[in-house]
Amino acid sequence: MPTVRVTRRVHFNAAHRLHNPALGDDENRRIYGLCNSPNWHGHNYDLDITVEGEPDPRTGYLVDLGEVRDAAGEVLKEVDHRNLNLDVPWLEGVIPSTENLVVALWRQLAPRIPRGRLARLVLYETPRNWAEYEGD
Amino acid sequence: MPTVRVTRRVHFNAAHRLHNPALGDDENRRIYGLCNSPNWHGHNYDLDITVEGEPDPRTGYLVDLGEVRDAAGEVLKEVDHRNLNLDVPWLEGVIPSTENLVVALWRQLAPRIPRGRLARLVLYETPRNWAEYEGD
Amino acid sequence: MPTVRVTRRVHFNAAHRLHNPALGDDENRRIYGLCNSPNWHGHNYDLDITVEGEPDPRTGYLVDLGEVRDAAGEVLKEVDHRNLNLDVPWLEGVIPSTENLVVALWRQLAPRIPRGRLARLVLYETPRNWAEYEGD
Amino acid sequence: MPTVRVTRRVHFNAAHRLHNPALGDDENRRIYGLCNSPNWHGHNYDLDITVEGEPDPRTGYLVDLGEVRDAAGEVLKEVDHRNLNLDVPWLEGVIPSTENLVVALWRQLAPRIPRGRLARLVLYETPRNWAEYEGD
Amino acid sequence: MPTVRVTRRVHFNAAHRLHNPALGDDENRRIYGLCNSPNWHGHNYDLDITVEGEPDPRTGYLVDLGEVRDAAGEVLKEVDHRNLNLDVPWLEGVIPSTENLVVALWRQLAPRIPRGRLARLVLYETPRNWAEYEGD
Amino acid sequence: MPTVRVTRRVHFNAAHRLHNPALGDDENRRIYGLCNSPNWHGHNYDLDITVEGEPDPRTGYLVDLGEVRDAAGEVLKEVDHRNLNLDVPWLEGVIPSTENLVVALWRQLAPRIPRGRLARLVLYETPRNWAEYEGD
């Protein structure tokens, strides 16, 4: 069977702030600019979840994308309509840049993919600004 | 000269929370669900600013959309990367639903339009969810 | 209170065929071309549901768009992943052009809007091709 | 029969320059900025053509959008991959701002609509910048 | 000369049903859910065709994308406005999942690419759901 | 630290013409068709700039995308609202096909990326037509 990739796009909304508590306020403002605003800001995030493998000849599915959506839903309910700096156990101590978020999401999602293997995540912070990760 | 409409799309990111302090916590949760999350969430907002009038025969412009963008920028710098519940003087006491926001933005933008008249605002909270206002 | 409009986009997939059984096969082919293909074809439909009215000062909502989505869901479950010519009681005898579909959807949706009034439906058959209806 | 609107999106690419030959070079630069660049610039234009009327009960079509596309094609072949300042007889003496273009396109398209009446044109110069016209 | 990739997006509409005739009706319903609806459903498919190679220094083209569009048109006329389960000789016996479709399209398209080599196909079943294939 | 990729989308508008002065006019028309129109045509170009590397643990940034945007701005100011055949020193003698443009932009942008390394450029001539380059 040929190796293919299938992708499901999911989304969530969240508040965050870019701030490194190990640095002073001036240094944080210099590095992050508006993204360091003290009372948070937020985004509509889109996440493209790509799974790679061979389709099952019995079903024609590499993986049931409805199951991928549900597996992602278990993870995303912890970030959707939440504050990424305050509310998410698996983001404790993580500066919520798009780069760091996409890696943290990978670690949550990879073990939950029911068939095939997680091959790529693309996390859109805005339609003009995104990060992708293909695992270590 | 014919009457036409021109539109400029601008954008901003902000955190907010839907919460009416005059109601109890349970009632707020019942009305707003996830949008009532205590530590805020946020959105990438798009705002379509439509101006109506007759093009100036000398320039071919109803209004210079660069000037519309700059006028909008004066208003949007007060909401971009801000918390709509905490940081914006002209939103004090306003529950920041998309409906209320688009009306509040109208009141800030209408007097700043340099030529023609503000005819319509469409505020997108997400690509599937928006409010429009055409004035009183 | 100012009058505003809020919109929620929903979607469904369906098969259909443009065919008027009162006309001959040649006439059907002449009028509809490829859209008359005997074994059906299909589309990803997007539907923008716009409600008009005054926001409730207690909630800031003209209407809870989650309730609009749920009301639409009751209607859309009858067309989603269905054949518009064969499976939908309220489309019996209706040629499923985008024009006819948007009017039929209005009649199903208008009485289900929980607050405000249905003001406009826009039904996208493709991203380049759509119909809109604002009621009689 | 109910009155509905149907829309077909078409597109073209063109070069242009904003320049009023009755004004001096400095004045042109002051008014138009980069859009006055002497060696032209260009855009991918999208044009949404909206026709209003009652669907024909025999076909379910207000108008065959394939015929609208073909009628538009007769007009657009004169602007597609052309220079709007130099190549188009019906734009002679017109400063090709989006406002002026949408009105000029209306005059070309309105008499060619085969059924119903032209109700609205929206001309997108960029995805963030557009003009609409609904006739005189 | 450097190796680059060029992509042309094309589209088609089709009806289909996910169903494995070797399995019972209950099993099919369990595996495919709504996608197993007996009277078909359908989609607007987008297909991104990516060709890789070195630009021809005489023309600046790796491949004339108009020729790619025409080559794809020969293939797509067999699926456009068709039923993928019933109407397409080269899909006989294929369960028309997005995974299987993208592989079948590759086999049709690869030998028709006039210059360079087919490097990737991405087939969008919906804007949130797609499959990609890079050959064996 | 994991290796990730971040992307920033930027845009510019320009006029161009596909024409090889070493060939005759008939040959140019045969190869390029409408793209050879003598008085130019133009496009809204989008450019996706992808940088690869390890996030800085102190900031969470692989690279500050605001700095990428500014570095790109230095290059894009030379093509934005310009004629790609006439106005750009680093395009002299280059037939401005999308393939050739994306390679020329790489050579300008690669040395300006302030952290990490330029990994991919995708240049969209239209939403249906693009070229990508990952370096030599």
PDB file of C-alpha atoms in Angstrom, chain E residues 3-134:
ATOM      1  CA  THR E   3      15.332  22.997  -8.354  1.00  0.00           C
ATOM      2  CA  VAL E   4      11.976  24.606  -7.609  1.00  0.00           C
ATOM      3  CA  ARG E   5       8.371  23.486  -7.255  1.00  0.00           C
ATOM      4  CA  VAL E   6       5.345  25.054  -8.902  1.00  0.00           C
ATOM      5  CA  THR E   7       1.742  24.341  -7.998  1.00  0.00           C
ATOM      6  CA  ARG E   8      -1.548  24.787  -9.806  1.00  0.00           C
ATOM      7  CA  ARG E   9      -4.853  24.467  -7.926  1.00  0.00           C
ATOM      8  CA  VAL E  10      -7.789  22.922  -9.833  1.00  0.00           C
ATOM      9  CA  HIS E  11     -11.221  21.848  -8.641  1.00  0.00           C
ATOM     10  CA  PHE E  12     -14.151  19.556  -9.293  1.00  0.00           C
ATOM     11  CA  ASN E  13     -17.481  18.649  -7.722  1.00  0.00           C
ATOM     12  CA  ALA E  14     -18.553  15.069  -7.234  1.00  0.00           C
ATOM     13  CA  ALA E  15     -20.914  12.750  -5.393  1.00  0.00           C
ATOM     14  CA  HIS E  16     -19.703   9.711  -3.520  1.00  0.00           C
ATOM     15  CA  ARG E  17     -20.427   7.267  -0.714  1.00  0.00           C
ATOM     16  CA  LEU E  18     -18.010   5.441   1.548  1.00  0.00           C
ATOM     17  CA  HIS E  19     -19.067   1.793   1.466  1.00  0.00           C
ATOM     18  CA  ASN E  20     -17.190  -1.492   1.303  1.00  0.00           C
ATOM     19  CA  PRO E  21     -19.462  -4.016  -0.441  1.00  0.00           C
ATOM     20  CA  ALA E  22     -17.488  -6.872   1.160  1.00  0.00           C
ATOM     21  CA  LEU E  23     -18.812  -5.822   4.571  1.00  0.00           C
ATOM     22  CA  GLY E  24     -22.358  -5.880   5.912  1.00  0.00           C
ATOM     23  CA  ASP E  25     -24.575  -2.804   6.118  1.00  0.00           C
ATOM     24  CA  ASP E  26     -24.227  -2.514   9.886  1.00  0.00           C
ATOM     25  CA  GLU E  27     -20.446  -2.726   9.685  1.00  0.00           C
ATOM     26  CA  ASN E  28     -20.406  -0.073   6.933  1.00  0.00           C
ATOM     27  CA  ARG E  29     -22.576   2.241   9.030  1.00  0.00           C
ATOM     28  CA  ARG E  30     -20.356   1.685  12.075  1.00  0.00           C
ATOM     29  CA  ILE E  31     -17.146   2.466  10.145  1.00  0.00           C
ATOM     30  CA  TYR E  32     -18.310   5.360   7.962  1.00  0.00           C
ATOM     31  CA  GLY E  33     -21.221   6.938   9.860  1.00  0.00           C
ATOM     32  CA  LEU E  34     -22.903   9.673   7.790  1.00  0.00           C
ATOM     33  CA  CYS E  35     -20.424   9.129   4.943  1.00  0.00           C
ATOM     34  CA  ASN E  36     -22.186   5.807   4.319  1.00  0.00           C
ATOM     35  CA  SER E  37     -25.593   7.466   3.568  1.00  0.00           C
ATOM     36  CA  PRO E  38     -27.158   5.289   0.861  1.00  0.00           C
ATOM     37  CA  ASN E  39     -28.258   8.034  -1.542  1.00  0.00           C
ATOM     38  CA  TRP E  40     -24.805   9.647  -1.762  1.00  0.00           C
ATOM     39  CA  HIS E  41     -23.490  12.999  -0.638  1.00  0.00           C
ATOM     40  CA  GLY E  42     -20.854  15.196  -2.275  1.00  0.00           C
ATOM     41  CA  HIS E  43     -18.059  17.696  -2.083  1.00  0.00           C
ATOM     42  CA  ASN E  44     -16.325  20.598  -3.778  1.00  0.00           C
ATOM     43  CA  TYR E  45     -12.850  19.125  -4.183  1.00  0.00           C
ATOM     44  CA  ASP E  46      -9.731  21.257  -4.619  1.00  0.00           C
ATOM     45  CA  LEU E  47      -6.611  19.589  -5.970  1.00  0.00           C
ATOM     46  CA  ASP E  48      -3.144  21.155  -5.700  1.00  0.00           C
ATOM     47  CA  ILE E  49      -0.803  19.740  -8.351  1.00  0.00           C
ATOM     48  CA  THR E  50       2.890  20.305  -7.590  1.00  0.00           C
ATOM     49  CA  VAL E  51       5.587  19.769 -10.188  1.00  0.00           C
ATOM     50  CA  GLU E  52       9.303  19.766  -9.369  1.00  0.00           C
ATOM     51  CA  GLY E  53      12.305  20.446 -11.587  1.00  0.00           C
ATOM     52  CA  GLU E  54      14.596  23.098 -12.974  1.00  0.00           C
ATOM     53  CA  PRO E  55      13.224  26.134 -14.792  1.00  0.00           C
ATOM     54  CA  ASP E  56      13.992  26.234 -18.513  1.00  0.00           C
ATOM     55  CA  PRO E  57      16.409  29.201 -18.870  1.00  0.00           C
ATOM     56  CA  ARG E  58      14.852  30.065 -22.226  1.00  0.00           C
ATOM     57  CA  THR E  59      11.326  30.565 -20.831  1.00  0.00           C
ATOM     58  CA  GLY E  60      11.769  30.902 -17.066  1.00  0.00           C
ATOM     59  CA  TYR E  61       9.134  28.179 -16.713  1.00  0.00           C
ATOM     60  CA  LEU E  62       9.695  24.881 -14.932  1.00  0.00           C
ATOM     61  CA  VAL E  63       6.491  23.880 -16.666  1.00  0.00           C
ATOM     62  CA  ASP E  64       3.740  25.927 -18.295  1.00  0.00           C
ATOM     63  CA  LEU E  65       1.009  25.824 -15.644  1.00  0.00           C
ATOM     64  CA  GLY E  66      -1.579  26.327 -18.384  1.00  0.00           C
ATOM     65  CA  GLU E  67      -0.446  22.991 -19.818  1.00  0.00           C
ATOM     66  CA  VAL E  68      -0.656  21.422 -16.339  1.00  0.00           C
ATOM     67  CA  ARG E  69      -4.221  22.757 -16.021  1.00  0.00           C
ATOM     68  CA  ASP E  70      -5.095  21.301 -19.439  1.00  0.00           C
ATOM     69  CA  ALA E  71      -3.513  17.936 -18.626  1.00  0.00           C
ATOM     70  CA  ALA E  72      -5.427  17.874 -15.344  1.00  0.00           C
ATOM     71  CA  GLY E  73      -8.593  18.824 -17.241  1.00  0.00           C
ATOM     72  CA  GLU E  74      -8.402  15.596 -19.250  1.00  0.00           C
ATOM     73  CA  VAL E  75      -8.451  13.653 -15.993  1.00  0.00           C
ATOM     74  CA  LEU E  76     -10.883  15.837 -14.075  1.00  0.00           C
ATOM     75  CA  LYS E  77     -13.565  15.806 -16.789  1.00  0.00           C
ATOM     76  CA  GLU E  78     -14.029  12.150 -15.788  1.00  0.00           C
ATOM     77  CA  VAL E  79     -14.793  13.021 -12.145  1.00  0.00           C
ATOM     78  CA  ASP E  80     -16.282  16.537 -12.345  1.00  0.00           C
ATOM     79  CA  HIS E  81     -20.047  16.502 -11.721  1.00  0.00           C
ATOM     80  CA  ARG E  82     -19.840  12.696 -11.549  1.00  0.00           C
ATOM     81  CA  ASN E  83     -20.472   9.940  -9.030  1.00  0.00           C
ATOM     82  CA  LEU E  84     -17.101   8.609  -7.890  1.00  0.00           C
ATOM     83  CA  ASN E  85     -18.558   5.185  -7.048  1.00  0.00           C
ATOM     84  CA  LEU E  86     -20.453   4.681 -10.308  1.00  0.00           C
ATOM     85  CA  ASP E  87     -19.104   6.767 -13.165  1.00  0.00           C
ATOM     86  CA  VAL E  88     -15.287   6.538 -13.244  1.00  0.00           C
ATOM     87  CA  PRO E  89     -13.550   3.577 -14.909  1.00  0.00           C
ATOM     88  CA  TRP E  90     -10.259   4.084 -13.057  1.00  0.00           C
ATOM     89  CA  LEU E  91     -12.045   4.140  -9.670  1.00  0.00           C
ATOM     90  CA  GLU E  92     -13.795   0.803 -10.117  1.00  0.00           C
ATOM     91  CA  GLY E  93     -13.400  -1.229  -6.954  1.00  0.00           C
ATOM     92  CA  VAL E  94     -11.841   1.742  -5.103  1.00  0.00           C
ATOM     93  CA  ILE E  95     -13.497   2.971  -1.887  1.00  0.00           C
ATOM     94  CA  PRO E  96     -13.500   6.735  -2.621  1.00  0.00           C
ATOM     95  CA  SER E  97     -11.886   7.952   0.605  1.00  0.00           C
ATOM     96  CA  THR E  98      -9.694  11.035   0.167  1.00  0.00           C
ATOM     97  CA  GLU E  99      -6.619   8.838   0.714  1.00  0.00           C
ATOM     98  CA  ASN E 100      -7.581   6.440  -2.058  1.00  0.00           C
ATOM     99  CA  LEU E 101      -8.665   9.230  -4.400  1.00  0.00           C
ATOM    100  CA  VAL E 102      -5.398  11.121  -4.152  1.00  0.00           C
ATOM    101  CA  VAL E 103      -3.421   7.971  -5.018  1.00  0.00           C
ATOM    102  CA  ALA E 104      -5.721   7.177  -7.951  1.00  0.00           C
ATOM    103  CA  LEU E 105      -5.434  10.758  -9.230  1.00  0.00           C
ATOM    104  CA  TRP E 106      -1.639  10.533  -9.010  1.00  0.00           C
ATOM    105  CA  ARG E 107      -1.620   7.497 -11.288  1.00  0.00           C
ATOM    106  CA  GLN E 108      -3.728   9.358 -13.846  1.00  0.00           C
ATOM    107  CA  LEU E 109      -1.819  12.636 -13.640  1.00  0.00           C
ATOM    108  CA  ALA E 110       1.846  11.593 -13.284  1.00  0.00           C
ATOM    109  CA  PRO E 111       2.290  10.418 -16.883  1.00  0.00           C
ATOM    110  CA  ARG E 112       0.551  13.528 -18.253  1.00  0.00           C
ATOM    111  CA  ILE E 113       2.856  16.161 -16.696  1.00  0.00           C
ATOM    112  CA  PRO E 114       4.550  17.706 -19.743  1.00  0.00           C
ATOM    113  CA  ARG E 115       7.832  18.850 -18.103  1.00  0.00           C
ATOM    114  CA  GLY E 116       9.488  18.185 -14.707  1.00  0.00           C
ATOM    115  CA  ARG E 117       8.037  15.489 -12.487  1.00  0.00           C
ATOM    116  CA  LEU E 118       4.892  15.296 -10.391  1.00  0.00           C
ATOM    117  CA  ALA E 119       6.113  15.831  -6.818  1.00  0.00           C
ATOM    118  CA  ARG E 120       3.000  16.169  -4.642  1.00  0.00           C
ATOM    119  CA  LEU E 121      -0.775  16.108  -4.835  1.00  0.00           C
ATOM    120  CA  VAL E 122      -2.973  17.578  -2.105  1.00  0.00           C
ATOM    121  CA  LEU E 123      -6.675  16.772  -2.367  1.00  0.00           C
ATOM    122  CA  TYR E 124      -9.055  18.830  -0.219  1.00  0.00           C
ATOM    123  CA  GLU E 125     -12.391  17.121   0.485  1.00  0.00           C
ATOM    124  CA  THR E 126     -13.397  20.116   2.600  1.00  0.00           C
ATOM    125  CA  PRO E 127     -11.406  23.153   3.777  1.00  0.00           C
ATOM    126  CA  ARG E 128     -10.765  21.296   7.068  1.00  0.00           C
ATOM    127  CA  ASN E 129      -9.986  17.825   5.705  1.00  0.00           C
ATOM    128  CA  TRP E 130      -7.401  16.729   3.114  1.00  0.00           C
ATOM    129  CA  ALA E 131      -4.960  14.073   1.929  1.00  0.00           C
ATOM    130  CA  GLU E 132      -1.538  14.404   0.291  1.00  0.00           C
ATOM    131  CA  TYR E 133       0.597  11.992  -1.666  1.00  0.00           C
ATOM    132  CA  GLU E 134       4.160  12.274  -2.942  1.00  0.00           C
TER     133      GLU E 134
END
